Short mmCIF file of C-alpha atoms in Angstrom, two decimals:
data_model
loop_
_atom_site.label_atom_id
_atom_site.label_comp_id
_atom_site.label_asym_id
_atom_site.label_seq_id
_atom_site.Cartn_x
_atom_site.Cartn_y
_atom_site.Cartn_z
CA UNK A 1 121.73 198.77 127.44
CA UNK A 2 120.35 195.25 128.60
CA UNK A 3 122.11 192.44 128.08
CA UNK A 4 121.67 189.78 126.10
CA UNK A 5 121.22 186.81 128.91
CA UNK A 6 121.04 188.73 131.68
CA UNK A 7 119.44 186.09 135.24
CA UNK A 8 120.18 182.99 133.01
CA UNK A 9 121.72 179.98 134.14
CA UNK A 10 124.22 178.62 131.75
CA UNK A 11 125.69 175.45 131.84
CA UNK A 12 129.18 175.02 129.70
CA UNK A 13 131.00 171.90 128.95
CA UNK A 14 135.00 172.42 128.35
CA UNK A 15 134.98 175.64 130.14
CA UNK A 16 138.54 174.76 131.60
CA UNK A 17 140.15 176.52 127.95
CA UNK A 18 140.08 177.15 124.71
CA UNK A 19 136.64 178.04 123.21
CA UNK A 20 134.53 176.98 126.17
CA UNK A 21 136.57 179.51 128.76
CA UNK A 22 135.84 181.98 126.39
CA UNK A 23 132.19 181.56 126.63
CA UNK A 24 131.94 181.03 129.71
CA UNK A 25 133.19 184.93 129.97
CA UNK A 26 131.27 186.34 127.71
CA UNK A 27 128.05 184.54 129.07
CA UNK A 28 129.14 185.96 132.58
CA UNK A 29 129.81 189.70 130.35
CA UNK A 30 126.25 189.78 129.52
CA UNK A 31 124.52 188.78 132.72
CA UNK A 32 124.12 184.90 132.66
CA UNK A 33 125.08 182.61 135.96
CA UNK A 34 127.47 180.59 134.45
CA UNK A 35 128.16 176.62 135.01
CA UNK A 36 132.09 175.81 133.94
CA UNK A 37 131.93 172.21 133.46
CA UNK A 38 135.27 170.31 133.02
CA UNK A 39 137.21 167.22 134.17
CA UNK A 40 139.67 169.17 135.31
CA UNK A 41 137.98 171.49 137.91
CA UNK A 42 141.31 172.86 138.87
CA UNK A 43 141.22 174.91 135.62
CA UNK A 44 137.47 175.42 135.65
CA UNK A 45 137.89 177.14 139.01
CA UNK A 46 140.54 179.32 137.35
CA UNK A 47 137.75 180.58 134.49
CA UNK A 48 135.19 180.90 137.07
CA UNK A 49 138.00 183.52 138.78
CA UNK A 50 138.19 185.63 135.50
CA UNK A 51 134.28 185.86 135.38
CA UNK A 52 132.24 189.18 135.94
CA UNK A 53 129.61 188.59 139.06
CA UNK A 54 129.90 186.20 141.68
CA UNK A 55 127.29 183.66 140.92
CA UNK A 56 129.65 181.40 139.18
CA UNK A 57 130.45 177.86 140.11
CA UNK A 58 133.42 175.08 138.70
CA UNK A 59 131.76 171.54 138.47
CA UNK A 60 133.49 168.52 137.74
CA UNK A 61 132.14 166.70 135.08
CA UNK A 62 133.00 163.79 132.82
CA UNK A 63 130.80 163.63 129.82
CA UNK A 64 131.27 160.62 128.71
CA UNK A 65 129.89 159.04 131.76
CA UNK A 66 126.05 158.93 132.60
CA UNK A 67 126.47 158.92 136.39
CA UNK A 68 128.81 161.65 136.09
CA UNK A 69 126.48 163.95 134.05
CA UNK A 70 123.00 163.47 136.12
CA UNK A 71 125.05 163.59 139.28
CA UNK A 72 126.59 167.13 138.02
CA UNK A 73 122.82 167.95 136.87
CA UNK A 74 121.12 167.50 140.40
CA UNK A 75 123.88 169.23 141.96
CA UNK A 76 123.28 171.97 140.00
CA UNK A 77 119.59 172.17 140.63
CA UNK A 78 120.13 171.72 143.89
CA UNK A 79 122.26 174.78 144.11
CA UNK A 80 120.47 176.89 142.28
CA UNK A 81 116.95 175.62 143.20
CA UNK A 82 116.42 175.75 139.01
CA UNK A 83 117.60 174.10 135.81
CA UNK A 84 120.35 175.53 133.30
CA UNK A 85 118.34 176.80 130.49
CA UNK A 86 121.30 177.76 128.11
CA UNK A 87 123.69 174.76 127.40
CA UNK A 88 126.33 174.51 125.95
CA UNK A 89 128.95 171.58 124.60
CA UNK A 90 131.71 172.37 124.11
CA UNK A 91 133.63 169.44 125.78
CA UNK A 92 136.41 167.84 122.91
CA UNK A 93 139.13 165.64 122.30
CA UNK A 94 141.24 164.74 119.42
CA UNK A 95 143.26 161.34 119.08
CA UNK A 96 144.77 161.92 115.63
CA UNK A 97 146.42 159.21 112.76
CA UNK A 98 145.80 158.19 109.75
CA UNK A 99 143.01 155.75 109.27
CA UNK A 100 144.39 152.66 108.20
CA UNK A 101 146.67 153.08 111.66
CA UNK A 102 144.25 154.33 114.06
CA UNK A 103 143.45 152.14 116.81
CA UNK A 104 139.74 150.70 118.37
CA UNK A 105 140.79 152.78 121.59
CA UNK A 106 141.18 156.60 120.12
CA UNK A 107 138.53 155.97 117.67
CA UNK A 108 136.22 155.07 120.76
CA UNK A 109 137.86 158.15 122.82
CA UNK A 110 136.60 160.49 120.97
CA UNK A 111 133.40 159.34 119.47
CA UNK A 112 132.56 158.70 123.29
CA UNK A 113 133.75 162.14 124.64
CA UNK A 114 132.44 164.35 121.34
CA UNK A 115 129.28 162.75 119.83
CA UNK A 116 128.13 160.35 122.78
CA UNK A 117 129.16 163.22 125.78
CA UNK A 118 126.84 166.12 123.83
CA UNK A 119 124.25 163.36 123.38
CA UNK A 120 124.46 162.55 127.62
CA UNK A 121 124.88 166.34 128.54
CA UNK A 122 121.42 167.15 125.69
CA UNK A 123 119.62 164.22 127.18
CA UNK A 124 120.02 165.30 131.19
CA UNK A 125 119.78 168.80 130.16
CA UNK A 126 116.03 168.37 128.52
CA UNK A 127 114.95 165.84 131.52
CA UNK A 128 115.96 168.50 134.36
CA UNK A 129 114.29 171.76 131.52
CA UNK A 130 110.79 169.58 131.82
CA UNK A 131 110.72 168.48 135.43
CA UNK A 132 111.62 172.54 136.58
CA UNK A 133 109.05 173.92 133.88
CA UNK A 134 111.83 175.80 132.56
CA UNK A 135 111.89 174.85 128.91
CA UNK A 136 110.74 178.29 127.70
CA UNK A 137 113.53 180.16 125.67
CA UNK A 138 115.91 177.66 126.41
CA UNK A 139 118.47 177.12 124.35
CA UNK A 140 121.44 174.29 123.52
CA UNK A 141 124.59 174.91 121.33
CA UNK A 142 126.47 171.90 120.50
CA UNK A 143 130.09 173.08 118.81
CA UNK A 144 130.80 171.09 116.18
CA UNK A 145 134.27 171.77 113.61
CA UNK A 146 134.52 172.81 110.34
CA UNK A 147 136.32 169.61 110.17
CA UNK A 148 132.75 167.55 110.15
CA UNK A 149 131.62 168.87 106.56
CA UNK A 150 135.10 169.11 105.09
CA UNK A 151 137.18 166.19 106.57
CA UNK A 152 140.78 166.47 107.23
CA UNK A 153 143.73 164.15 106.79
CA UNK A 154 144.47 161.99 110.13
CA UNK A 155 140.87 163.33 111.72
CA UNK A 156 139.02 160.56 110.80
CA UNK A 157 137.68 159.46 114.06
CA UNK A 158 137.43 163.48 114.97
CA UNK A 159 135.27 164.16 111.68
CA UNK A 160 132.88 161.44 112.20
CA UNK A 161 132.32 162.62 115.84
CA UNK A 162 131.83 166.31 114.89
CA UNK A 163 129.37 165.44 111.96
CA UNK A 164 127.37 163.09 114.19
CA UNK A 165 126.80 166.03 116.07
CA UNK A 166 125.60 168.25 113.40
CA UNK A 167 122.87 165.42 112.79
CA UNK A 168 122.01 164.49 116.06
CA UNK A 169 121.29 168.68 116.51
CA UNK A 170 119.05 168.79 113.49
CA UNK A 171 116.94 165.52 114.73
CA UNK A 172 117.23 166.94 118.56
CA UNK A 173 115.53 170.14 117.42
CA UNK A 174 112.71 168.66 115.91
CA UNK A 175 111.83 167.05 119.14
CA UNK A 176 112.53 169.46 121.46
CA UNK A 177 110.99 172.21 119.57
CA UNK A 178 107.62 171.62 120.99
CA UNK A 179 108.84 172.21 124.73
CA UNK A 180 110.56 175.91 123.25
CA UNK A 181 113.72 174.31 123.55
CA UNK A 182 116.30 175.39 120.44
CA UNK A 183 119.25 173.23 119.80
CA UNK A 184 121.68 174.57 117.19
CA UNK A 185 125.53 173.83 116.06
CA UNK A 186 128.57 176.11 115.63
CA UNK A 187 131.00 175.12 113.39
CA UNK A 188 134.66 176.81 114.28
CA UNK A 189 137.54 176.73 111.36
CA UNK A 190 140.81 177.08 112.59
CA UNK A 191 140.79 178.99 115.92
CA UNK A 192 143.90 179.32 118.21
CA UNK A 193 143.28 177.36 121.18
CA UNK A 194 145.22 175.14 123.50
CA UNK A 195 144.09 172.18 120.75
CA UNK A 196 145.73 173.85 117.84
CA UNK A 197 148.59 175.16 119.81
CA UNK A 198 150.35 171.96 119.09
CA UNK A 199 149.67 171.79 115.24
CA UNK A 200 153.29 172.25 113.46
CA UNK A 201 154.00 175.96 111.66
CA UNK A 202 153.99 175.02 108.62
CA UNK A 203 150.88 173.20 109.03
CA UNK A 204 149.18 176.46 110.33
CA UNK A 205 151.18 178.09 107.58
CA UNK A 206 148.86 176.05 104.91
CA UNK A 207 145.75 176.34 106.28
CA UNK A 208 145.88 180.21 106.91
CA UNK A 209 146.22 180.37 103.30
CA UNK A 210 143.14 178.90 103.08
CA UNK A 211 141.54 181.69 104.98
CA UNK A 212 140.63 184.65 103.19
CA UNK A 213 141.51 186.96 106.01
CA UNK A 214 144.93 185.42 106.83
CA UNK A 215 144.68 184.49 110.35
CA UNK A 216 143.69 182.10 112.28
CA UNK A 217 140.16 183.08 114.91
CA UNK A 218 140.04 184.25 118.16
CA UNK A 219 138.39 182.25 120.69
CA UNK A 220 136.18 184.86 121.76
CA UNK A 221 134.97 185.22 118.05
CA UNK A 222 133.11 181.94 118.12
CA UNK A 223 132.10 182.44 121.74
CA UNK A 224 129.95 185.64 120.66
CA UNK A 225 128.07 183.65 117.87
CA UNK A 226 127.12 180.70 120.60
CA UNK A 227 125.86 183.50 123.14
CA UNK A 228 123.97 185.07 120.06
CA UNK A 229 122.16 181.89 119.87
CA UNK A 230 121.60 181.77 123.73
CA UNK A 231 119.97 184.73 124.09
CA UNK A 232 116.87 186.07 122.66
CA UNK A 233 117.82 187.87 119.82
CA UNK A 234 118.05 184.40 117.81
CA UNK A 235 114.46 183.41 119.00
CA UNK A 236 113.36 181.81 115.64
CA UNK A 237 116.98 180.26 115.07
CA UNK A 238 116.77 176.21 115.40
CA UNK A 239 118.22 173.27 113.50
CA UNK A 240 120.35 175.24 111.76
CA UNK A 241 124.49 175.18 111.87
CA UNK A 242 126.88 178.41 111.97
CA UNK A 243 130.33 178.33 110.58
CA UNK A 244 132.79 180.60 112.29
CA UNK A 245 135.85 180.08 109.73
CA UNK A 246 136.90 183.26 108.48
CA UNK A 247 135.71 181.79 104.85
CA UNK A 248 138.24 178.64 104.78
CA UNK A 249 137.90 177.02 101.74
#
């Protein structure tokens, strides 16, 4: 059986844990080169060591910053002698409190890390896709949160970041849909990673029941959805957003 990005090059942001680990693995599980971005390269070496294949590289990276991102780009290139053609951001912060007490500096944290760092990684991504003629069946998946169409108490700043990134996907498709470039969004609900590790028992307690199948998701559950929409098999998928939630109301 062939699989499903098999002699891709994959770029992933936040591939030192959580979500992004996991797809860096299953990317590498189904034949793809993969990229694991992170600005802690200590622990994207350590998910490059759990991949399958050997043509896997860690790559510091700090979204937020321009040079930082085209600097990681060329490099990249450069190594490979070709452009990533599957991206994807999953790079994410929180800086939680309630509104009225949140400061100017973890509002600006995270907008700058989740909206402005998928808009930096998109806009390098497209630039090196065009100059190496490799925008064919490309594909970008920008994880967004559940949290960005429902809202959440003390997420403000989070929220706003995740739902600019639903819109700036829809309005990014549109133009890069000429080139065959798809750009699509993944929405995760409440999935047990490193980032909800620290959420209080009873917290978890409530939202499970708001999940019709009682748990909370496996990492690897939204990481097969994204590398569905990397791979072929979603050809005619663009624009569009994908909850993973288990049904949370």
């Amino acid at each position: 059986m062939s699989r499903l990005v098999a002699g891709k090059l994959a770029l992933v942001t936040g591939a030192g844990s959580g979500i992004g680990r996991e797809v860096c693995r299953v990317l590498a599980r189904e034949g793809a080169n993969v990229v694991a971005a992170d600005q802690n390269v200590k622990t994207a070496q350590e998910t490059v060591a759990t991949l399958e294949g050997a043509e896997h590289i860690a790559l510091n990276i700090h979204v937020n910053d321009r040079n930082s991102v085209e600097t990681a780009f060329k490099d990249v290139v450069k190594q490979f002698s070709k452009p990533p053609t599957i991206i994807v951001n999953s790079a994410g912060i929180t800086r939680d409190n309630f509104l009225a007490k949140l400061s100017d500096n973890d509002f600006d944290d995270v907008i700058n890390v989740n909206l402005k760092g998928t808009f930096l990684i998109m806009q390098a991504a497209v630039k090196a896709m065009i100059e190496g003629n490799a925008t064919k069946d490309s594909s970008i998946i920008n994880v967004s949160s559940i949290i960005a169409t429902r809202g959440n108490i003390g997420q403000s700043n989070y929220s706003a970041s995740k739902a600019g990134v639903i819109a700036m996907t829809k309005s990014a498709s549109m133009e890069f849909g000429q080139f065959g470039i798809r750009v699509n969004t993944v929405l995760p609900g409440f999935i047990d990673t490193p980032m909800t590790a620290i959420v209080p028992d009873k917290v978890k307690e409530m939202f499970i029941k708001r999940i019709p199948l009682q748990r909370l998701g496996k990492p690897q559950e939204v990481a097969e959805v994204i590398v569905f929409l990397a791979s072929d098999r979603s050809s005619y998928i663009n624009g569009t957003s994908i909850e993973v939630t288990g049904g949370m109301n």
